[in-house]
Amino acid sequence: MLTCKDFLNELSDYLDESIDAELRARLEQHITECPNCWVIADTTRRTIQIYKGMDPYPVPTDVESRLMKALEKRIAAKKRAPTSLP
Ligand SMILES: [Zn+2]
């Protein structure tokens, strides 16, 4: 039975697809039973895809939307400031 530590040790090879079929099957077995490692594998895989430029989604959507919200707040605050003064 594979432990989480074993899984993490093999993760980069697993994502590289440079491991043998038997070990791959054991790792896949582990992520079906371990949500934590599934999340780690999924996140790492996405990160690798982004670095390779294969990700169909723009990377910083979340960051960008948070930045835009912060900017909107600032702009709104600036707009509000003069009207709140007599
Ligand atoms: Zn695990």
PDB file of N, CA, C and O and ligand atoms in Angstrom:
ATOM      1  N   MET A   1       0.849  -1.212   0.000  1.00  0.00           N
ATOM      2  CA  MET A   1       0.000   0.000   0.000  1.00  0.00           C
ATOM      3  C   MET A   1       0.880   1.256   0.000  1.00  0.00           C
ATOM      4  O   MET A   1       1.798   1.392   0.802  1.00  0.00           O
ATOM      5  N   LEU A   2       0.591   2.119  -0.910  1.00  0.00           N
ATOM      6  CA  LEU A   2       1.368   3.336  -1.071  1.00  0.00           C
ATOM      7  C   LEU A   2       0.983   4.364  -0.005  1.00  0.00           C
ATOM      8  O   LEU A   2      -0.193   4.551   0.284  1.00  0.00           O
ATOM      9  N   THR A   3       1.968   5.043   0.553  1.00  0.00           N
ATOM     10  CA  THR A   3       1.677   6.124   1.478  1.00  0.00           C
ATOM     11  C   THR A   3       1.716   7.455   0.718  1.00  0.00           C
ATOM     12  O   THR A   3       2.185   7.519  -0.413  1.00  0.00           O
ATOM     13  N   CYS A   4       1.239   8.514   1.387  1.00  0.00           N
ATOM     14  CA  CYS A   4       1.257   9.841   0.767  1.00  0.00           C
ATOM     15  C   CYS A   4       2.690  10.260   0.459  1.00  0.00           C
ATOM     16  O   CYS A   4       2.961  10.880  -0.564  1.00  0.00           O
ATOM     17  N   LYS A   5       3.610   9.886   1.346  1.00  0.00           N
ATOM     18  CA  LYS A   5       5.010  10.241   1.140  1.00  0.00           C
ATOM     19  C   LYS A   5       5.553   9.562  -0.117  1.00  0.00           C
ATOM     20  O   LYS A   5       6.238  10.190  -0.929  1.00  0.00           O
ATOM     21  N   ASP A   6       5.221   8.282  -0.281  1.00  0.00           N
ATOM     22  CA  ASP A   6       5.628   7.558  -1.487  1.00  0.00           C
ATOM     23  C   ASP A   6       5.062   8.246  -2.724  1.00  0.00           C
ATOM     24  O   ASP A   6       5.744   8.414  -3.727  1.00  0.00           O
ATOM     25  N   PHE A   7       3.796   8.614  -2.599  1.00  0.00           N
ATOM     26  CA  PHE A   7       3.137   9.252  -3.745  1.00  0.00           C
ATOM     27  C   PHE A   7       3.854  10.536  -4.143  1.00  0.00           C
ATOM     28  O   PHE A   7       4.154  10.762  -5.316  1.00  0.00           O
ATOM     29  N   LEU A   8       4.136  11.369  -3.147  1.00  0.00           N
ATOM     30  CA  LEU A   8       4.787  12.653  -3.424  1.00  0.00           C
ATOM     31  C   LEU A   8       6.195  12.455  -3.983  1.00  0.00           C
ATOM     32  O   LEU A   8       6.646  13.232  -4.819  1.00  0.00           O
ATOM     33  N   ASN A   9       6.853  11.404  -3.521  1.00  0.00           N
ATOM     34  CA  ASN A   9       8.187  11.098  -4.052  1.00  0.00           C
ATOM     35  C   ASN A   9       8.139  10.761  -5.540  1.00  0.00           C
ATOM     36  O   ASN A   9       9.072  11.060  -6.289  1.00  0.00           O
ATOM     37  N   GLU A  10       7.064  10.119  -5.962  1.00  0.00           N
ATOM     38  CA  GLU A  10       6.952   9.659  -7.347  1.00  0.00           C
ATOM     39  C   GLU A  10       6.171  10.638  -8.227  1.00  0.00           C
ATOM     40  O   GLU A  10       6.041  10.429  -9.431  1.00  0.00           O
ATOM     41  N   LEU A  11       5.656  11.702  -7.594  1.00  0.00           N
ATOM     42  CA  LEU A  11       4.732  12.586  -8.307  1.00  0.00           C
ATOM     43  C   LEU A  11       5.316  13.182  -9.588  1.00  0.00           C
ATOM     44  O   LEU A  11       4.664  13.171 -10.630  1.00  0.00           O
ATOM     45  N   SER A  12       6.543  13.673  -9.519  1.00  0.00           N
ATOM     46  CA  SER A  12       7.091  14.330 -10.704  1.00  0.00           C
ATOM     47  C   SER A  12       7.278  13.335 -11.851  1.00  0.00           C
ATOM     48  O   SER A  12       7.029  13.666 -13.009  1.00  0.00           O
ATOM     49  N   ASP A  13       7.686  12.101 -11.504  1.00  0.00           N
ATOM     50  CA  ASP A  13       7.818  11.075 -12.543  1.00  0.00           C
ATOM     51  C   ASP A  13       6.455  10.700 -13.110  1.00  0.00           C
ATOM     52  O   ASP A  13       6.294  10.488 -14.310  1.00  0.00           O
ATOM     53  N   TYR A  14       5.479  10.639 -12.198  1.00  0.00           N
ATOM     54  CA  TYR A  14       4.117  10.307 -12.617  1.00  0.00           C
ATOM     55  C   TYR A  14       3.592  11.344 -13.608  1.00  0.00           C
ATOM     56  O   TYR A  14       3.025  10.997 -14.648  1.00  0.00           O
ATOM     57  N   LEU A  15       3.820  12.606 -13.311  1.00  0.00           N
ATOM     58  CA  LEU A  15       3.338  13.663 -14.193  1.00  0.00           C
ATOM     59  C   LEU A  15       4.169  13.750 -15.473  1.00  0.00           C
ATOM     60  O   LEU A  15       3.685  14.214 -16.501  1.00  0.00           O
ATOM     61  N   ASP A  16       5.406  13.334 -15.378  1.00  0.00           N
ATOM     62  CA  ASP A  16       6.266  13.264 -16.567  1.00  0.00           C
ATOM     63  C   ASP A  16       5.896  12.099 -17.475  1.00  0.00           C
ATOM     64  O   ASP A  16       6.349  12.012 -18.604  1.00  0.00           O
ATOM     65  N   GLU A  17       5.122  11.190 -16.932  1.00  0.00           N
ATOM     66  CA  GLU A  17       4.741   9.958 -17.620  1.00  0.00           C
ATOM     67  C   GLU A  17       5.964   9.129 -17.963  1.00  0.00           C
ATOM     68  O   GLU A  17       6.017   8.461 -18.982  1.00  0.00           O
ATOM     69  N   SER A  18       6.970   9.218 -17.083  1.00  0.00           N
ATOM     70  CA  SER A  18       8.205   8.463 -17.307  1.00  0.00           C
ATOM     71  C   SER A  18       8.344   7.321 -16.311  1.00  0.00           C
ATOM     72  O   SER A  18       9.435   6.891 -16.001  1.00  0.00           O
ATOM     73  N   ILE A  19       7.226   6.870 -15.775  1.00  0.00           N
ATOM     74  CA  ILE A  19       7.278   5.753 -14.832  1.00  0.00           C
ATOM     75  C   ILE A  19       6.665   4.513 -15.463  1.00  0.00           C
ATOM     76  O   ILE A  19       5.886   4.605 -16.414  1.00  0.00           O
ATOM     77  N   ASP A  20       7.012   3.373 -14.891  1.00  0.00           N
ATOM     78  CA  ASP A  20       6.480   2.130 -15.465  1.00  0.00           C
ATOM     79  C   ASP A  20       5.004   1.956 -15.097  1.00  0.00           C
ATOM     80  O   ASP A  20       4.504   2.547 -14.142  1.00  0.00           O
ATOM     81  N   ALA A  21       4.349   1.172 -15.897  1.00  0.00           N
ATOM     82  CA  ALA A  21       2.892   1.027 -15.814  1.00  0.00           C
ATOM     83  C   ALA A  21       2.422   0.554 -14.441  1.00  0.00           C
ATOM     84  O   ALA A  21       1.387   0.998 -13.951  1.00  0.00           O
ATOM     85  N   GLU A  22       3.207  -0.312 -13.831  1.00  0.00           N
ATOM     86  CA  GLU A  22       2.791  -0.866 -12.540  1.00  0.00           C
ATOM     87  C   GLU A  22       2.773   0.202 -11.455  1.00  0.00           C
ATOM     88  O   GLU A  22       1.814   0.332 -10.694  1.00  0.00           O
ATOM     89  N   LEU A  23       3.864   0.997 -11.425  1.00  0.00           N
ATOM     90  CA  LEU A  23       3.948   2.061 -10.429  1.00  0.00           C
ATOM     91  C   LEU A  23       2.882   3.125 -10.704  1.00  0.00           C
ATOM     92  O   LEU A  23       2.228   3.623  -9.786  1.00  0.00           O
ATOM     93  N   ARG A  24       2.693   3.416 -11.954  1.00  0.00           N
ATOM     94  CA  ARG A  24       1.663   4.367 -12.361  1.00  0.00           C
ATOM     95  C   ARG A  24       0.283   3.925 -11.867  1.00  0.00           C
ATOM     96  O   ARG A  24      -0.478   4.719 -11.322  1.00  0.00           O
ATOM     97  N   ALA A  25      -0.004   2.660 -12.029  1.00  0.00           N
ATOM     98  CA  ALA A  25      -1.286   2.118 -11.577  1.00  0.00           C
ATOM     99  C   ALA A  25      -1.435   2.261 -10.067  1.00  0.00           C
ATOM    100  O   ALA A  25      -2.514   2.597  -9.567  1.00  0.00           O
ATOM    101  N   ARG A  26      -0.330   2.054  -9.350  1.00  0.00           N
ATOM    102  CA  ARG A  26      -0.389   2.180  -7.887  1.00  0.00           C
ATOM    103  C   ARG A  26      -0.601   3.629  -7.475  1.00  0.00           C
ATOM    104  O   ARG A  26      -1.313   3.916  -6.511  1.00  0.00           O
ATOM    105  N   LEU A  27       0.033   4.552  -8.202  1.00  0.00           N
ATOM    106  CA  LEU A  27      -0.147   5.970  -7.893  1.00  0.00           C
ATOM    107  C   LEU A  27      -1.583   6.405  -8.194  1.00  0.00           C
ATOM    108  O   LEU A  27      -2.201   7.150  -7.429  1.00  0.00           O
ATOM    109  N   GLU A  28      -2.103   5.916  -9.312  1.00  0.00           N
ATOM    110  CA  GLU A  28      -3.485   6.255  -9.664  1.00  0.00           C
ATOM    111  C   GLU A  28      -4.470   5.672  -8.657  1.00  0.00           C
ATOM    112  O   GLU A  28      -5.469   6.299  -8.319  1.00  0.00           O
ATOM    113  N   GLN A  29      -4.131   4.466  -8.191  1.00  0.00           N
ATOM    114  CA  GLN A  29      -4.931   3.846  -7.136  1.00  0.00           C
ATOM    115  C   GLN A  29      -4.933   4.747  -5.893  1.00  0.00           C
ATOM    116  O   GLN A  29      -5.973   4.981  -5.286  1.00  0.00           O
ATOM    117  N   HIS A  30      -3.754   5.272  -5.549  1.00  0.00           N
ATOM    118  CA  HIS A  30      -3.652   6.109  -4.357  1.00  0.00           C
ATOM    119  C   HIS A  30      -4.506   7.374  -4.484  1.00  0.00           C
ATOM    120  O   HIS A  30      -5.216   7.745  -3.555  1.00  0.00           O
ATOM    121  N   ILE A  31      -4.454   8.052  -5.641  1.00  0.00           N
ATOM    122  CA  ILE A  31      -5.224   9.301  -5.748  1.00  0.00           C
ATOM    123  C   ILE A  31      -6.728   9.071  -5.811  1.00  0.00           C
ATOM    124  O   ILE A  31      -7.490   9.992  -5.529  1.00  0.00           O
ATOM    125  N   THR A  32      -7.137   7.858  -6.162  1.00  0.00           N
ATOM    126  CA  THR A  32      -8.577   7.597  -6.101  1.00  0.00           C
ATOM    127  C   THR A  32      -9.042   7.447  -4.656  1.00  0.00           C
ATOM    128  O   THR A  32     -10.213   7.642  -4.354  1.00  0.00           O
ATOM    129  N   GLU A  33      -8.096   7.127  -3.772  1.00  0.00           N
ATOM    130  CA  GLU A  33      -8.453   6.894  -2.368  1.00  0.00           C
ATOM    131  C   GLU A  33      -8.050   8.051  -1.462  1.00  0.00           C
ATOM    132  O   GLU A  33      -8.467   8.113  -0.313  1.00  0.00           O
ATOM    133  N   CYS A  34      -7.218   8.946  -1.969  1.00  0.00           N
ATOM    134  CA  CYS A  34      -6.669  10.001  -1.118  1.00  0.00           C
ATOM    135  C   CYS A  34      -6.931  11.367  -1.760  1.00  0.00           C
ATOM    136  O   CYS A  34      -6.212  11.773  -2.673  1.00  0.00           O
ATOM    137  N   PRO A  35      -7.965  12.073  -1.313  1.00  0.00           N
ATOM    138  CA  PRO A  35      -8.308  13.377  -1.910  1.00  0.00           C
ATOM    139  C   PRO A  35      -7.180  14.397  -1.815  1.00  0.00           C
ATOM    140  O   PRO A  35      -7.008  15.209  -2.716  1.00  0.00           O
ATOM    141  N   ASN A  36      -6.415  14.331  -0.737  1.00  0.00           N
ATOM    142  CA  ASN A  36      -5.307  15.283  -0.572  1.00  0.00           C
ATOM    143  C   ASN A  36      -4.285  15.149  -1.690  1.00  0.00           C
ATOM    144  O   ASN A  36      -3.875  16.133  -2.299  1.00  0.00           O
ATOM    145  N   CYS A  37      -3.899  13.912  -1.952  1.00  0.00           N
ATOM    146  CA  CYS A  37      -2.907  13.688  -2.992  1.00  0.00           C
ATOM    147  C   CYS A  37      -3.505  13.950  -4.369  1.00  0.00           C
ATOM    148  O   CYS A  37      -2.806  14.387  -5.280  1.00  0.00           O
ATOM    149  N   TRP A  38      -4.800  13.710  -4.518  1.00  0.00           N
ATOM    150  CA  TRP A  38      -5.449  14.014  -5.796  1.00  0.00           C
ATOM    151  C   TRP A  38      -5.334  15.505  -6.081  1.00  0.00           C
ATOM    152  O   TRP A  38      -4.995  15.921  -7.183  1.00  0.00           O
ATOM    153  N   VAL A  39      -5.635  16.321  -5.067  1.00  0.00           N
ATOM    154  CA  VAL A  39      -5.555  17.775  -5.231  1.00  0.00           C
ATOM    155  C   VAL A  39      -4.132  18.202  -5.570  1.00  0.00           C
ATOM    156  O   VAL A  39      -3.909  19.013  -6.467  1.00  0.00           O
ATOM    157  N   ILE A  40      -3.168  17.621  -4.858  1.00  0.00           N
ATOM    158  CA  ILE A  40      -1.765  17.963  -5.111  1.00  0.00           C
ATOM    159  C   ILE A  40      -1.378  17.580  -6.537  1.00  0.00           C
ATOM    160  O   ILE A  40      -0.792  18.382  -7.266  1.00  0.00           O
ATOM    161  N   ALA A  41      -1.764  16.375  -6.952  1.00  0.00           N
ATOM    162  CA  ALA A  41      -1.427  15.916  -8.300  1.00  0.00           C
ATOM    163  C   ALA A  41      -2.090  16.800  -9.347  1.00  0.00           C
ATOM    164  O   ALA A  41      -1.465  17.194 -10.337  1.00  0.00           O
ATOM    165  N   ASP A  42      -3.365  17.124  -9.113  1.00  0.00           N
ATOM    166  CA  ASP A  42      -4.112  17.938 -10.074  1.00  0.00           C
ATOM    167  C   ASP A  42      -3.528  19.343 -10.181  1.00  0.00           C
ATOM    168  O   ASP A  42      -3.314  19.868 -11.271  1.00  0.00           O
ATOM    169  N   THR A  43      -3.244  19.947  -9.034  1.00  0.00           N
ATOM    170  CA  THR A  43      -2.679  21.298  -9.011  1.00  0.00           C
ATOM    171  C   THR A  43      -1.312  21.325  -9.676  1.00  0.00           C
ATOM    172  O   THR A  43      -1.021  22.213 -10.479  1.00  0.00           O
ATOM    173  N   THR A  44      -0.497  20.313  -9.350  1.00  0.00           N
ATOM    174  CA  THR A  44       0.846  20.265  -9.919  1.00  0.00           C
ATOM    175  C   THR A  44       0.781  20.068 -11.425  1.00  0.00           C
ATOM    176  O   THR A  44       1.517  20.700 -12.176  1.00  0.00           O
ATOM    177  N   ARG A  45      -0.138  19.210 -11.860  1.00  0.00           N
ATOM    178  CA  ARG A  45      -0.280  18.962 -13.288  1.00  0.00           C
ATOM    179  C   ARG A  45      -0.675  20.258 -14.018  1.00  0.00           C
ATOM    180  O   ARG A  45      -0.126  20.590 -15.058  1.00  0.00           O
ATOM    181  N   ARG A  46      -1.618  20.972 -13.457  1.00  0.00           N
ATOM    182  CA  ARG A  46      -2.043  22.244 -14.058  1.00  0.00           C
ATOM    183  C   ARG A  46      -0.887  23.238 -14.122  1.00  0.00           C
ATOM    184  O   ARG A  46      -0.715  23.938 -15.113  1.00  0.00           O
ATOM    185  N   THR A  47      -0.141  23.303 -13.019  1.00  0.00           N
ATOM    186  CA  THR A  47       0.996  24.227 -12.965  1.00  0.00           C
ATOM    187  C   THR A  47       2.002  23.903 -14.057  1.00  0.00           C
ATOM    188  O   THR A  47       2.491  24.792 -14.749  1.00  0.00           O
ATOM    189  N   ILE A  48       2.279  22.605 -14.234  1.00  0.00           N
ATOM    190  CA  ILE A  48       3.207  22.176 -15.282  1.00  0.00           C
ATOM    191  C   ILE A  48       2.656  22.559 -16.652  1.00  0.00           C
ATOM    192  O   ILE A  48       3.378  23.071 -17.501  1.00  0.00           O
ATOM    193  N   GLN A  49       1.373  22.350 -16.856  1.00  0.00           N
ATOM    194  CA  GLN A  49       0.764  22.696 -18.149  1.00  0.00           C
ATOM    195  C   GLN A  49       0.866  24.183 -18.428  1.00  0.00           C
ATOM    196  O   GLN A  49       1.102  24.596 -19.552  1.00  0.00           O
ATOM    197  N   ILE A  50       0.676  24.981 -17.390  1.00  0.00           N
ATOM    198  CA  ILE A  50       0.786  26.430 -17.543  1.00  0.00           C
ATOM    199  C   ILE A  50       2.204  26.802 -17.968  1.00  0.00           C
ATOM    200  O   ILE A  50       2.403  27.560 -18.902  1.00  0.00           O
ATOM    201  N   TYR A  51       3.189  26.188 -17.298  1.00  0.00           N
ATOM    202  CA  TYR A  51       4.583  26.489 -17.639  1.00  0.00           C
ATOM    203  C   TYR A  51       4.919  26.051 -19.055  1.00  0.00           C
ATOM    204  O   TYR A  51       5.702  26.668 -19.741  1.00  0.00           O
ATOM    205  N   LYS A  52       4.300  24.950 -19.476  1.00  0.00           N
ATOM    206  CA  LYS A  52       4.542  24.458 -20.827  1.00  0.00           C
ATOM    207  C   LYS A  52       3.712  25.226 -21.854  1.00  0.00           C
ATOM    208  O   LYS A  52       3.847  24.991 -23.043  1.00  0.00           O
ATOM    209  N   GLY A  53       2.826  26.082 -21.394  1.00  0.00           N
ATOM    210  CA  GLY A  53       1.998  26.863 -22.306  1.00  0.00           C
ATOM    211  C   GLY A  53       0.890  26.055 -22.942  1.00  0.00           C
ATOM    212  O   GLY A  53       0.392  26.411 -23.994  1.00  0.00           O
ATOM    213  N   MET A  54       0.495  24.963 -22.279  1.00  0.00           N
ATOM    214  CA  MET A  54      -0.541  24.116 -22.852  1.00  0.00           C
ATOM    215  C   MET A  54      -1.896  24.360 -22.210  1.00  0.00           C
ATOM    216  O   MET A  54      -2.879  23.768 -22.604  1.00  0.00           O
ATOM    217  N   ASP A  55      -1.927  25.201 -21.214  1.00  0.00           N
ATOM    218  CA  ASP A  55      -3.190  25.396 -20.525  1.00  0.00           C
ATOM    219  C   ASP A  55      -4.125  26.269 -21.355  1.00  0.00           C
ATOM    220  O   ASP A  55      -3.746  27.339 -21.801  1.00  0.00           O
ATOM    221  N   PRO A  56      -5.347  25.780 -21.589  1.00  0.00           N
ATOM    222  CA  PRO A  56      -6.270  26.553 -22.416  1.00  0.00           C
ATOM    223  C   PRO A  56      -6.833  27.786 -21.701  1.00  0.00           C
ATOM    224  O   PRO A  56      -7.397  28.660 -22.341  1.00  0.00           O
ATOM    225  N   TYR A  57      -6.692  27.819 -20.385  1.00  0.00           N
ATOM    226  CA  TYR A  57      -7.233  28.953 -19.641  1.00  0.00           C
ATOM    227  C   TYR A  57      -6.132  29.952 -19.300  1.00  0.00           C
ATOM    228  O   TYR A  57      -5.020  29.559 -18.999  1.00  0.00           O
ATOM    229  N   PRO A  58      -6.464  31.234 -19.337  1.00  0.00           N
ATOM    230  CA  PRO A  58      -5.457  32.217 -18.927  1.00  0.00           C
ATOM    231  C   PRO A  58      -5.111  32.038 -17.454  1.00  0.00           C
ATOM    232  O   PRO A  58      -5.987  31.836 -16.627  1.00  0.00           O
ATOM    233  N   VAL A  59      -3.852  32.112 -17.160  1.00  0.00           N
ATOM    234  CA  VAL A  59      -3.367  31.789 -15.819  1.00  0.00           C
ATOM    235  C   VAL A  59      -3.911  32.719 -14.743  1.00  0.00           C
ATOM    236  O   VAL A  59      -4.490  32.268 -13.782  1.00  0.00           O
ATOM    237  N   PRO A  60      -3.713  34.026 -14.891  1.00  0.00           N
ATOM    238  CA  PRO A  60      -3.939  34.865 -13.715  1.00  0.00           C
ATOM    239  C   PRO A  60      -5.365  35.376 -13.561  1.00  0.00           C
ATOM    240  O   PRO A  60      -5.568  36.416 -12.963  1.00  0.00           O
ATOM    241  N   THR A  61      -6.354  34.639 -14.077  1.00  0.00           N
ATOM    242  CA  THR A  61      -7.738  35.103 -13.999  1.00  0.00           C
ATOM    243  C   THR A  61      -8.126  35.501 -12.581  1.00  0.00           C
ATOM    244  O   THR A  61      -8.650  36.589 -12.350  1.00  0.00           O
ATOM    245  N   ASP A  62      -7.824  34.613 -11.666  1.00  0.00           N
ATOM    246  CA  ASP A  62      -8.207  34.871 -10.281  1.00  0.00           C
ATOM    247  C   ASP A  62      -7.461  36.075  -9.726  1.00  0.00           C
ATOM    248  O   ASP A  62      -8.049  36.966  -9.134  1.00  0.00           O
ATOM    249  N   VAL A  63      -6.158  36.105  -9.969  1.00  0.00           N
ATOM    250  CA  VAL A  63      -5.327  37.211  -9.502  1.00  0.00           C
ATOM    251  C   VAL A  63      -5.804  38.512 -10.135  1.00  0.00           C
ATOM    252  O   VAL A  63      -5.967  39.533  -9.463  1.00  0.00           O
ATOM    253  N   GLU A  64      -6.055  38.438 -11.441  1.00  0.00           N
ATOM    254  CA  GLU A  64      -6.467  39.623 -12.176  1.00  0.00           C
ATOM    255  C   GLU A  64      -7.803  40.159 -11.659  1.00  0.00           C
ATOM    256  O   GLU A  64      -7.955  41.356 -11.460  1.00  0.00           O
ATOM    257  N   SER A  65      -8.763  39.269 -11.435  1.00  0.00           N
ATOM    258  CA  SER A  65     -10.069  39.723 -10.973  1.00  0.00           C
ATOM    259  C   SER A  65      -9.980  40.338  -9.582  1.00  0.00           C
ATOM    260  O   SER A  65     -10.664  41.315  -9.278  1.00  0.00           O
ATOM    261  N   ARG A  66      -9.082  39.751  -8.762  1.00  0.00           N
ATOM    262  CA  ARG A  66      -8.906  40.333  -7.419  1.00  0.00           C
ATOM    263  C   ARG A  66      -8.252  41.705  -7.513  1.00  0.00           C
ATOM    264  O   ARG A  66      -8.603  42.635  -6.801  1.00  0.00           O
ATOM    265  N   LEU A  67      -7.315  41.821  -8.443  1.00  0.00           N
ATOM    266  CA  LEU A  67      -6.640  43.103  -8.659  1.00  0.00           C
ATOM    267  C   LEU A  67      -7.642  44.148  -9.148  1.00  0.00           C
ATOM    268  O   LEU A  67      -7.657  45.285  -8.681  1.00  0.00           O
ATOM    269  N   MET A  68      -8.485  43.735 -10.093  1.00  0.00           N
ATOM    270  CA  MET A  68      -9.485  44.649 -10.634  1.00  0.00           C
ATOM    271  C   MET A  68     -10.445  45.115  -9.546  1.00  0.00           C
ATOM    272  O   MET A  68     -10.811  46.280  -9.491  1.00  0.00           O
ATOM    273  N   LYS A  69     -10.844  44.182  -8.689  1.00  0.00           N
ATOM    274  CA  LYS A  69     -11.746  44.548  -7.591  1.00  0.00           C
ATOM    275  C   LYS A  69     -11.084  45.549  -6.664  1.00  0.00           C
ATOM    276  O   LYS A  69     -11.716  46.503  -6.208  1.00  0.00           O
ATOM    277  N   ALA A  70      -9.824  45.330  -6.382  1.00  0.00           N
ATOM    278  CA  ALA A  70      -9.077  46.235  -5.512  1.00  0.00           C
ATOM    279  C   ALA A  70      -8.985  47.615  -6.151  1.00  0.00           C
ATOM    280  O   ALA A  70      -9.161  48.642  -5.479  1.00  0.00           O
ATOM    281  N   LEU A  71      -8.753  47.639  -7.461  1.00  0.00           N
ATOM    282  CA  LEU A  71      -8.660  48.906  -8.178  1.00  0.00           C
ATOM    283  C   LEU A  71     -10.009  49.616  -8.204  1.00  0.00           C
ATOM    284  O   LEU A  71     -10.086  50.823  -7.987  1.00  0.00           O
ATOM    285  N   GLU A  72     -11.061  48.841  -8.456  1.00  0.00           N
ATOM    286  CA  GLU A  72     -12.409  49.414  -8.474  1.00  0.00           C
ATOM    287  C   GLU A  72     -12.742  50.050  -7.125  1.00  0.00           C
ATOM    288  O   GLU A  72     -13.335  51.122  -7.071  1.00  0.00           O
ATOM    289  N   LYS A  73     -12.361  49.352  -6.076  1.00  0.00           N
ATOM    290  CA  LYS A  73     -12.607  49.889  -4.733  1.00  0.00           C
ATOM    291  C   LYS A  73     -11.889  51.223  -4.547  1.00  0.00           C
ATOM    292  O   LYS A  73     -12.446  52.164  -3.994  1.00  0.00           O
ATOM    293  N   ARG A  74     -10.643  51.251  -5.019  1.00  0.00           N
ATOM    294  CA  ARG A  74      -9.844  52.469  -4.893  1.00  0.00           C
ATOM    295  C   ARG A  74     -10.473  53.604  -5.694  1.00  0.00           C
ATOM    296  O   ARG A  74     -10.575  54.732  -5.228  1.00  0.00           O
ATOM    297  N   ILE A  75     -10.876  53.268  -6.933  1.00  0.00           N
ATOM    298  CA  ILE A  75     -11.487  54.275  -7.793  1.00  0.00           C
ATOM    299  C   ILE A  75     -12.794  54.758  -7.170  1.00  0.00           C
ATOM    300  O   ILE A  75     -13.058  55.958  -7.113  1.00  0.00           O
ATOM    301  N   ALA A  76     -13.592  53.825  -6.695  1.00  0.00           N
ATOM    302  CA  ALA A  76     -14.868  54.165  -6.072  1.00  0.00           C
ATOM    303  C   ALA A  76     -14.638  55.042  -4.840  1.00  0.00           C
ATOM    304  O   ALA A  76     -15.359  56.018  -4.619  1.00  0.00           O
ATOM    305  N   ALA A  77     -13.628  54.692  -4.075  1.00  0.00           N
ATOM    306  CA  ALA A  77     -13.332  55.463  -2.868  1.00  0.00           C
ATOM    307  C   ALA A  77     -12.918  56.892  -3.234  1.00  0.00           C
ATOM    308  O   ALA A  77     -13.312  57.854  -2.574  1.00  0.00           O
ATOM    309  N   LYS A  78     -12.138  56.992  -4.315  1.00  0.00           N
ATOM    310  CA  LYS A  78     -11.704  58.315  -4.759  1.00  0.00           C
ATOM    311  C   LYS A  78     -12.879  59.143  -5.252  1.00  0.00           C
ATOM    312  O   LYS A  78     -12.964  60.332  -5.007  1.00  0.00           O
ATOM    313  N   LYS A  79     -13.799  58.458  -5.972  1.00  0.00           N
ATOM    314  CA  LYS A  79     -14.978  59.157  -6.493  1.00  0.00           C
ATOM    315  C   LYS A  79     -15.880  59.616  -5.355  1.00  0.00           C
ATOM    316  O   LYS A  79     -16.478  60.669  -5.435  1.00  0.00           O
ATOM    317  N   ARG A  80     -15.965  58.749  -4.343  1.00  0.00           N
ATOM    318  CA  ARG A  80     -16.870  59.029  -3.241  1.00  0.00           C
ATOM    319  C   ARG A  80     -16.320  60.170  -2.355  1.00  0.00           C
ATOM    320  O   ARG A  80     -17.077  60.943  -1.804  1.00  0.00           O
ATOM    321  N   ALA A  81     -15.000  60.215  -2.275  1.00  0.00           N
ATOM    322  CA  ALA A  81     -14.385  61.160  -1.335  1.00  0.00           C
ATOM    323  C   ALA A  81     -14.870  62.609  -1.477  1.00  0.00           C
ATOM    324  O   ALA A  81     -15.283  63.188  -0.476  1.00  0.00           O
ATOM    325  N   PRO A  82     -14.850  63.174  -2.707  1.00  0.00           N
ATOM    326  CA  PRO A  82     -15.232  64.593  -2.798  1.00  0.00           C
ATOM    327  C   PRO A  82     -16.710  64.838  -2.470  1.00  0.00           C
ATOM    328  O   PRO A  82     -17.029  65.849  -1.865  1.00  0.00           O
ATOM    329  N   THR A  83     -17.588  63.869  -2.851  1.00  0.00           N
ATOM    330  CA  THR A  83     -19.010  64.067  -2.613  1.00  0.00           C
ATOM    331  C   THR A  83     -19.366  63.964  -1.131  1.00  0.00           C
ATOM    332  O   THR A  83     -20.372  64.499  -0.700  1.00  0.00           O
ATOM    333  N   SER A  84     -18.514  63.256  -0.372  1.00  0.00           N
ATOM    334  CA  SER A  84     -18.809  63.118   1.054  1.00  0.00           C
ATOM    335  C   SER A  84     -18.424  64.398   1.811  1.00  0.00           C
ATOM    336  O   SER A  84     -18.810  64.598   2.950  1.00  0.00           O
ATOM    337  N   LEU A  85     -17.649  65.229   1.117  1.00  0.00           N
ATOM    338  CA  LEU A  85     -17.293  66.524   1.746  1.00  0.00           C
ATOM    339  C   LEU A  85     -18.343  67.565   1.392  1.00  0.00           C
ATOM    340  O   LEU A  85     -18.937  67.540   0.327  1.00  0.00           O
ATOM    341  N   PRO A  86     -18.587  68.496   2.233  1.00  0.00           N
ATOM    342  CA  PRO A  86     -19.573  69.535   1.961  1.00  0.00           C
ATOM    343  C   PRO A  86     -19.122  70.490   0.834  1.00  0.00           C
ATOM    344  O   PRO A  86     -17.960  70.754   0.717  1.00  0.00           O
TER     345      PRO A  86
HETATM  346 ZN    ZN B   1      -2.137  10.538  -0.171  1.00  0.00          ZN
END
